[in-house]
């Protein structure tokens, strides 16, 4: 966990993502690892596949060399490592994320369907599965706005608590203020309960950030409850922010979903870098097992007793990452 991982896209390198990663590595005193993945060649004749793969490798080496040169111009004393890996980019970065403090990628602004289902997609599958926080730099941070501000989305879930913990630390590193935002969509017909609901959500928000001001007295934390749709309101808040920080999955949807609908929307609409924070591994596995058990119980004729601790369904093991000295492009298979 002593490095920041930056995914290099040889087709369209994101300069804002590179600058963000280099600056963050400097702030945290960590090394920066530049990684470019060379995907396997599919749907090509054998004689054409070798030439295509060779061209991809040359492009990857050029991209990573250019990225290293730019980082050294920005931060001459930064520790930098470079790596070219054979495999599907999202899978490669996901596996390497197990040993990183942060993973940073740019966004090629693919449509929703392409971002989810295309083999070249990285943002959604990486954000959904990485073991560490993922930073998607779709738009540059708003560093000219004063005072510098970070926004964290809060909804009371365990995932948003992890986001708050990360956000407070990040605000302290940046000497920025932290804006904690809870977006509440009041029931359409409950006009008489709006004031009561607003007061209740203000109380819940205060509980969610309680204690952090004492731990980080240098960080000014403001609390806001906004009415509306979470994606719309948080996207508006991102217009003057250094970064928008959210948990991987909130209270909406099934607990077993890897990526919440709010995060999906913000990855496409936020006007600043989006940092998605996962639950600690133990808590996330517990949530996955709970969801899997509920799914099984809905498909049986009779109620199924809970499995003893430690005997529930297990996630399939992760595949290995193909290094550049592997025999061929088949290493680093696509996510199943």
CSV table of C-alpha atoms in Angstrom, one decimal:
chain,number,residue,atom,x,y,z
A,1,UNK,CA,0.0,0.0,0.0
A,2,UNK,CA,3.0,2.3,-0.5
A,3,UNK,CA,2.2,3.4,-4.1
A,4,UNK,CA,-0.4,5.0,-6.3
A,5,UNK,CA,-1.3,3.2,-9.5
A,6,UNK,CA,-2.0,5.1,-12.7
A,7,UNK,CA,-3.5,3.3,-15.6
A,8,UNK,CA,-2.1,4.5,-18.9
A,9,UNK,CA,-4.3,4.3,-22.0
A,10,UNK,CA,-2.1,4.1,-25.1
A,11,UNK,CA,-4.9,5.2,-27.4
A,12,UNK,CA,-5.8,8.4,-25.5
A,13,UNK,CA,-3.7,9.3,-22.5
A,14,UNK,CA,-5.6,11.5,-20.0
A,15,UNK,CA,-3.3,14.3,-19.0
A,16,UNK,CA,-5.6,15.4,-16.1
A,17,UNK,CA,-5.5,11.9,-14.7
A,18,UNK,CA,-1.7,11.8,-15.0
A,19,UNK,CA,-1.3,15.2,-13.3
A,20,UNK,CA,-3.8,14.2,-10.5
A,21,UNK,CA,-2.0,11.0,-9.8
A,22,UNK,CA,1.5,12.6,-9.7
A,23,UNK,CA,0.3,15.4,-7.4
A,24,UNK,CA,-1.4,12.9,-5.1
A,25,UNK,CA,1.7,10.7,-4.9
A,26,UNK,CA,3.7,13.9,-4.0
A,27,UNK,CA,1.2,14.8,-1.3
A,28,UNK,CA,1.1,11.4,0.3
A,29,UNK,CA,4.9,10.7,-0.1
A,30,UNK,CA,4.2,7.6,-2.1
A,31,UNK,CA,5.7,6.1,-5.2
A,32,UNK,CA,3.8,6.3,-8.5
A,33,UNK,CA,3.5,3.2,-10.6
A,34,UNK,CA,2.6,3.7,-14.3
A,35,UNK,CA,0.9,0.7,-15.8
A,36,UNK,CA,-0.1,0.0,-19.4
A,37,UNK,CA,-2.0,-3.1,-20.3
A,38,UNK,CA,-1.8,-4.7,-23.8
A,39,UNK,CA,-5.1,-6.5,-24.4
A,40,UNK,CA,-5.2,-9.8,-26.3
A,41,UNK,CA,-6.0,-9.8,-30.0
A,42,UNK,CA,-9.4,-11.3,-30.8
A,43,UNK,CA,-11.2,-11.9,-34.0
A,44,UNK,CA,-8.1,-11.8,-36.2
A,45,UNK,CA,-6.4,-14.3,-38.4
A,46,UNK,CA,-3.3,-15.9,-36.9
A,47,UNK,CA,-0.8,-14.1,-39.3
A,48,UNK,CA,-2.5,-10.8,-38.6
A,49,UNK,CA,-2.7,-11.2,-34.8
A,50,UNK,CA,1.1,-11.2,-34.4
A,51,UNK,CA,1.5,-7.9,-36.3
A,52,UNK,CA,-1.4,-6.3,-34.5
A,53,UNK,CA,-0.1,-7.4,-31.1
A,54,UNK,CA,3.4,-6.1,-31.9
A,55,UNK,CA,1.9,-2.7,-32.9
A,56,UNK,CA,0.0,-2.6,-29.6
A,57,UNK,CA,3.1,-3.2,-27.6
A,58,UNK,CA,5.0,-0.5,-29.5
A,59,UNK,CA,2.2,2.0,-28.9
A,60,UNK,CA,2.1,1.0,-25.2
A,61,UNK,CA,5.8,1.5,-24.7
A,62,UNK,CA,5.7,4.9,-26.3
A,63,UNK,CA,2.7,6.0,-24.2
A,64,UNK,CA,4.3,4.9,-20.9
A,65,UNK,CA,7.6,6.5,-21.8
A,66,UNK,CA,5.9,9.8,-22.6
A,67,UNK,CA,3.9,9.6,-19.4
A,68,UNK,CA,7.1,9.0,-17.3
A,69,UNK,CA,8.8,12.0,-19.0
A,70,UNK,CA,5.9,14.3,-18.1
A,71,UNK,CA,5.7,13.1,-14.5
A,72,UNK,CA,9.4,13.7,-14.1
A,73,UNK,CA,8.9,17.3,-15.4
A,74,UNK,CA,6.2,17.8,-12.8
A,75,UNK,CA,7.8,16.2,-9.8
A,76,UNK,CA,11.5,15.5,-10.3
A,77,UNK,CA,12.0,13.8,-7.0
A,78,UNK,CA,9.0,11.5,-7.2
A,79,UNK,CA,9.7,7.7,-7.1
A,80,UNK,CA,8.4,6.3,-10.4
A,81,UNK,CA,8.0,2.7,-11.6
A,82,UNK,CA,6.7,1.6,-15.0
A,83,UNK,CA,5.2,-1.7,-16.1
A,84,UNK,CA,3.8,-3.1,-19.3
A,85,UNK,CA,1.4,-6.1,-18.7
A,86,UNK,CA,-0.4,-8.4,-21.1
A,87,UNK,CA,-4.1,-8.7,-20.4
A,88,UNK,CA,-7.4,-7.0,-20.4
A,89,UNK,CA,-6.9,-3.5,-18.9
A,90,UNK,CA,-9.7,-3.6,-16.3
A,91,UNK,CA,-8.6,-7.0,-15.1
A,92,UNK,CA,-4.9,-6.1,-14.9
A,93,UNK,CA,-5.6,-2.9,-12.9
A,94,UNK,CA,-8.0,-4.7,-10.6
A,95,UNK,CA,-5.5,-7.3,-9.7
A,96,UNK,CA,-2.7,-4.7,-9.1
A,97,UNK,CA,-5.1,-2.6,-7.0
A,98,UNK,CA,-4.8,-5.2,-4.2
A,99,UNK,CA,-1.4,-3.7,-3.4
A,100,UNK,CA,-2.1,0.0,-4.0
A,101,UNK,CA,-3.3,2.9,-1.9
A,102,UNK,CA,-5.2,4.4,-4.9
A,103,UNK,CA,-5.9,3.6,-8.5
A,104,UNK,CA,-6.2,6.5,-10.9
A,105,UNK,CA,-7.6,6.3,-14.4
A,106,UNK,CA,-9.0,8.7,-17.0
A,107,UNK,CA,-12.3,8.4,-18.8
A,108,UNK,CA,-12.7,8.1,-22.6
A,109,UNK,CA,-16.4,9.2,-22.2
A,110,UNK,CA,-17.8,6.0,-23.5
A,111,UNK,CA,-21.5,5.6,-23.5
A,112,UNK,CA,-23.1,3.7,-20.7
A,113,UNK,CA,-23.5,0.4,-22.7
A,114,UNK,CA,-20.0,0.6,-24.1
A,115,UNK,CA,-18.5,1.4,-20.7
A,116,UNK,CA,-20.1,-1.6,-19.1
A,117,UNK,CA,-19.9,-4.3,-21.8
A,118,UNK,CA,-17.0,-3.3,-24.1
A,119,UNK,CA,-13.8,-5.2,-23.6
A,120,UNK,CA,-11.9,-1.9,-23.7
A,121,UNK,CA,-14.0,-0.5,-20.9
A,122,UNK,CA,-12.1,0.2,-17.7
A,123,UNK,CA,-13.9,2.7,-15.5
A,124,UNK,CA,-17.0,0.8,-14.4
A,125,UNK,CA,-15.5,-2.7,-13.9
A,126,UNK,CA,-12.5,-1.3,-12.1
A,127,UNK,CA,-14.6,0.9,-9.9
A,128,UNK,CA,-16.9,-2.0,-9.1
A,129,UNK,CA,-14.2,-4.5,-8.2
A,130,UNK,CA,-10.9,-2.8,-7.0
A,131,UNK,CA,-9.9,-3.4,-3.4
A,132,UNK,CA,-8.7,0.2,-2.9
A,133,UNK,CA,-10.3,3.6,-3.8
A,134,UNK,CA,-10.6,4.3,-7.5
A,135,UNK,CA,-10.1,7.9,-8.8
A,136,UNK,CA,-11.8,8.6,-12.2
A,137,UNK,CA,-10.6,11.8,-13.7
A,138,UNK,CA,-13.2,12.8,-16.2
A,139,UNK,CA,-12.9,16.5,-15.6
A,140,UNK,CA,-10.0,18.4,-14.0
A,141,UNK,CA,-10.4,19.5,-10.4
A,142,UNK,CA,-11.5,23.1,-9.7
A,143,UNK,CA,-8.4,24.3,-8.1
A,144,UNK,CA,-9.1,28.0,-8.8
A,145,UNK,CA,-12.2,28.0,-6.5
A,146,UNK,CA,-11.5,29.4,-3.0
A,147,UNK,CA,-11.7,28.1,-0.4
A,148,UNK,CA,-10.6,24.7,-1.9
A,149,UNK,CA,-13.4,22.2,-1.2
A,150,UNK,CA,-14.0,18.5,-1.3
A,151,UNK,CA,-17.5,17.1,-1.4
A,152,UNK,CA,-18.4,13.7,0.2
A,153,UNK,CA,-21.8,12.1,-0.4
A,154,UNK,CA,-23.4,10.6,2.7
A,155,UNK,CA,-26.4,8.4,3.1
A,156,UNK,CA,-25.8,6.6,6.4
A,157,UNK,CA,-24.6,3.3,4.8
A,158,UNK,CA,-21.4,1.6,5.9
A,159,UNK,CA,-20.0,2.4,2.4
A,160,UNK,CA,-20.6,6.1,2.9
A,161,UNK,CA,-18.9,5.9,6.3
A,162,UNK,CA,-15.8,4.6,4.5
A,163,UNK,CA,-16.1,7.5,2.1
A,164,UNK,CA,-16.3,10.0,5.0
A,165,UNK,CA,-13.1,8.6,6.6
A,166,UNK,CA,-11.2,8.9,3.3
A,167,UNK,CA,-12.6,12.4,2.6
A,168,UNK,CA,-11.5,13.8,5.9
A,169,UNK,CA,-8.0,12.5,5.5
A,170,UNK,CA,-7.9,13.9,1.9
A,171,UNK,CA,-9.2,17.3,3.1
A,172,UNK,CA,-6.4,17.4,5.7
A,173,UNK,CA,-3.7,16.6,3.1
A,174,UNK,CA,-5.0,19.3,0.8
A,175,UNK,CA,-5.8,21.9,3.5
A,176,UNK,CA,-9.3,22.0,2.1
A,177,UNK,CA,-12.7,22.3,3.7
A,178,UNK,CA,-15.0,19.3,3.5
A,179,UNK,CA,-18.7,19.6,2.4
A,180,UNK,CA,-20.7,16.6,3.6
A,181,UNK,CA,-23.9,16.3,1.6
A,182,UNK,CA,-26.9,14.1,2.2
A,183,UNK,CA,-29.4,14.1,-0.7
A,184,UNK,CA,-32.9,13.3,0.4
A,185,UNK,CA,-35.8,12.6,-2.0
A,186,UNK,CA,-38.9,13.2,0.1
A,187,UNK,CA,-42.1,11.2,-0.7
A,188,UNK,CA,-44.2,12.9,-3.3
A,189,UNK,CA,-47.4,12.8,-1.2
A,190,UNK,CA,-46.0,13.3,2.2
A,191,UNK,CA,-46.2,17.1,2.2
A,192,UNK,CA,-47.0,17.3,6.0
A,193,UNK,CA,-43.9,15.3,6.9
A,194,UNK,CA,-41.3,17.3,4.9
A,195,UNK,CA,-40.1,19.4,7.9
A,196,UNK,CA,-39.9,16.4,10.1
A,197,UNK,CA,-38.1,14.4,7.5
A,198,UNK,CA,-35.6,17.2,6.9
A,199,UNK,CA,-34.9,17.4,10.6
A,200,UNK,CA,-34.4,13.6,10.8
A,201,UNK,CA,-31.9,13.6,7.9
A,202,UNK,CA,-30.0,16.5,9.4
A,203,UNK,CA,-29.7,14.4,12.6
A,204,UNK,CA,-28.5,11.4,10.7
A,205,UNK,CA,-26.0,13.4,8.8
A,206,UNK,CA,-24.6,14.9,12.0
A,207,UNK,CA,-24.2,11.3,13.4
A,208,UNK,CA,-22.4,10.2,10.2
A,209,UNK,CA,-19.7,12.9,10.5
A,210,UNK,CA,-19.6,12.9,14.4
A,211,UNK,CA,-16.1,12.7,15.8
A,212,UNK,CA,-14.2,13.6,12.7
A,213,UNK,CA,-13.8,17.2,13.6
A,214,UNK,CA,-12.0,16.2,16.8
A,215,UNK,CA,-9.7,13.8,15.0
A,216,UNK,CA,-8.9,16.4,12.3
A,217,UNK,CA,-9.2,19.8,13.9
A,218,UNK,CA,-7.6,21.4,10.8
A,219,UNK,CA,-10.5,20.4,8.6
A,220,UNK,CA,-13.6,22.6,8.5
A,221,UNK,CA,-16.6,20.3,7.9
A,222,UNK,CA,-19.9,21.7,6.8
A,223,UNK,CA,-23.2,19.6,6.7
A,224,UNK,CA,-25.9,20.0,4.1
A,225,UNK,CA,-29.2,18.1,3.5
A,226,UNK,CA,-30.3,18.7,0.0
A,227,UNK,CA,-33.7,17.7,-1.5
A,228,UNK,CA,-33.8,16.1,-4.9
A,229,UNK,CA,-32.1,13.2,-6.8
A,230,UNK,CA,-28.7,12.2,-5.5
A,231,UNK,CA,-27.0,12.2,-9.0
A,232,UNK,CA,-28.4,15.6,-9.9
A,233,UNK,CA,-27.6,17.3,-6.6
A,234,UNK,CA,-24.1,15.8,-6.2
A,235,UNK,CA,-23.3,16.6,-9.9
A,236,UNK,CA,-24.2,20.2,-9.1
A,237,UNK,CA,-22.0,20.2,-6.0
A,238,UNK,CA,-19.1,18.9,-8.1
A,239,UNK,CA,-19.0,22.0,-10.3
A,240,UNK,CA,-16.8,23.8,-7.7
A,241,UNK,CA,-15.0,20.9,-6.1
A,242,UNK,CA,-11.5,19.5,-6.1
A,243,UNK,CA,-13.1,16.0,-6.0
A,244,UNK,CA,-16.3,14.2,-5.3
A,245,UNK,CA,-16.0,11.3,-2.9
A,246,UNK,CA,-18.7,8.6,-2.6
A,247,UNK,CA,-19.0,5.1,-1.3
A,248,UNK,CA,-19.0,2.2,-3.7
A,249,UNK,CA,-22.6,1.3,-3.0
A,250,UNK,CA,-25.2,3.1,-0.8
A,251,UNK,CA,-28.6,2.3,0.5
A,252,UNK,CA,-30.2,2.2,-2.9
A,253,UNK,CA,-30.5,-1.2,-4.7
A,254,UNK,CA,-29.5,-4.6,-3.5
A,255,UNK,CA,-26.8,-5.0,-0.9
A,256,UNK,CA,-25.0,-7.4,-3.2
A,257,UNK,CA,-24.6,-5.0,-6.1
A,258,UNK,CA,-21.0,-4.1,-6.6
A,259,UNK,CA,-21.7,-0.5,-7.8
A,260,UNK,CA,-24.6,1.7,-6.7
A,261,UNK,CA,-26.7,3.5,-9.2
A,262,UNK,CA,-25.6,6.9,-7.8
A,263,UNK,CA,-22.0,6.1,-8.5
A,264,UNK,CA,-22.9,4.9,-12.1
A,265,UNK,CA,-24.6,8.3,-12.7
A,266,UNK,CA,-21.8,10.4,-11.2
A,267,UNK,CA,-19.1,8.7,-13.3
A,268,UNK,CA,-20.8,10.1,-16.3
A,269,UNK,CA,-22.1,13.4,-15.0
A,270,UNK,CA,-19.7,14.7,-12.3
A,271,UNK,CA,-17.7,17.8,-13.2
A,272,UNK,CA,-14.6,17.0,-11.2
A,273,UNK,CA,-12.6,13.8,-10.4
A,274,UNK,CA,-14.8,11.1,-8.7
A,275,UNK,CA,-13.2,9.0,-5.9
A,276,UNK,CA,-15.1,5.8,-5.2
A,277,UNK,CA,-14.3,4.2,-1.8
A,278,UNK,CA,-14.9,0.5,-1.2
A,279,UNK,CA,-15.8,-1.1,2.1
A,280,UNK,CA,-13.1,-2.8,4.0
A,281,UNK,CA,-12.7,-6.2,2.5
A,282,UNK,CA,-14.1,-8.1,5.4
A,283,UNK,CA,-17.3,-6.0,5.5
A,284,UNK,CA,-17.8,-6.2,1.7
A,285,UNK,CA,-17.5,-10.0,1.7
A,286,UNK,CA,-20.0,-10.2,4.5
A,287,UNK,CA,-22.4,-8.1,2.4
A,288,UNK,CA,-21.9,-10.3,-0.6
A,289,UNK,CA,-22.6,-13.5,1.4
A,290,UNK,CA,-25.8,-12.0,2.9
A,291,UNK,CA,-27.1,-11.0,-0.6
A,292,UNK,CA,-26.2,-14.4,-2.0
A,293,UNK,CA,-28.1,-16.2,0.8
A,294,UNK,CA,-31.2,-14.0,0.3
A,295,UNK,CA,-31.0,-14.8,-3.4
A,296,UNK,CA,-30.9,-18.6,-2.8
A,297,UNK,CA,-33.7,-18.4,-0.3
A,298,UNK,CA,-36.0,-16.7,-2.9
A,299,UNK,CA,-35.5,-19.6,-5.3
A,300,UNK,CA,-36.3,-22.5,-2.9
A,301,UNK,CA,-39.7,-23.8,-2.0
A,302,UNK,CA,-38.9,-23.9,1.7
A,303,UNK,CA,-37.0,-21.4,3.9
A,304,UNK,CA,-33.3,-22.3,4.0
A,305,UNK,CA,-31.5,-22.1,7.3
A,306,UNK,CA,-28.5,-19.8,7.4
A,307,UNK,CA,-25.1,-21.5,6.6
A,308,UNK,CA,-22.7,-21.8,9.6
A,309,UNK,CA,-20.2,-19.0,9.8
A,310,UNK,CA,-17.5,-19.5,7.3
A,311,UNK,CA,-19.3,-22.0,5.1
A,312,UNK,CA,-21.3,-19.7,2.9
A,313,UNK,CA,-20.8,-19.1,-0.8
A,314,UNK,CA,-17.4,-18.0,-1.8
A,315,UNK,CA,-16.4,-15.7,-4.6
A,316,UNK,CA,-14.4,-17.3,-7.3
A,317,UNK,CA,-10.7,-16.6,-7.0
A,318,UNK,CA,-9.2,-13.9,-9.0
A,319,UNK,CA,-7.2,-14.7,-12.1
A,320,UNK,CA,-3.5,-14.0,-12.4
A,321,UNK,CA,-2.1,-11.1,-14.3
A,322,UNK,CA,0.0,-11.8,-17.3
A,323,UNK,CA,3.3,-10.0,-17.2
A,324,UNK,CA,5.2,-8.8,-20.3
A,325,UNK,CA,7.4,-11.9,-20.2
A,326,UNK,CA,4.5,-14.3,-20.3
A,327,UNK,CA,4.3,-16.6,-23.3
A,328,UNK,CA,1.3,-15.0,-25.0
A,329,UNK,CA,-1.7,-12.6,-24.8
A,330,UNK,CA,-3.9,-15.2,-23.2
A,331,UNK,CA,-2.7,-14.4,-19.7
A,332,UNK,CA,-5.0,-11.9,-17.9
A,333,UNK,CA,-8.3,-13.3,-19.1
A,334,UNK,CA,-11.4,-11.1,-19.2
A,335,UNK,CA,-13.6,-10.8,-16.1
A,336,UNK,CA,-16.3,-13.4,-15.9
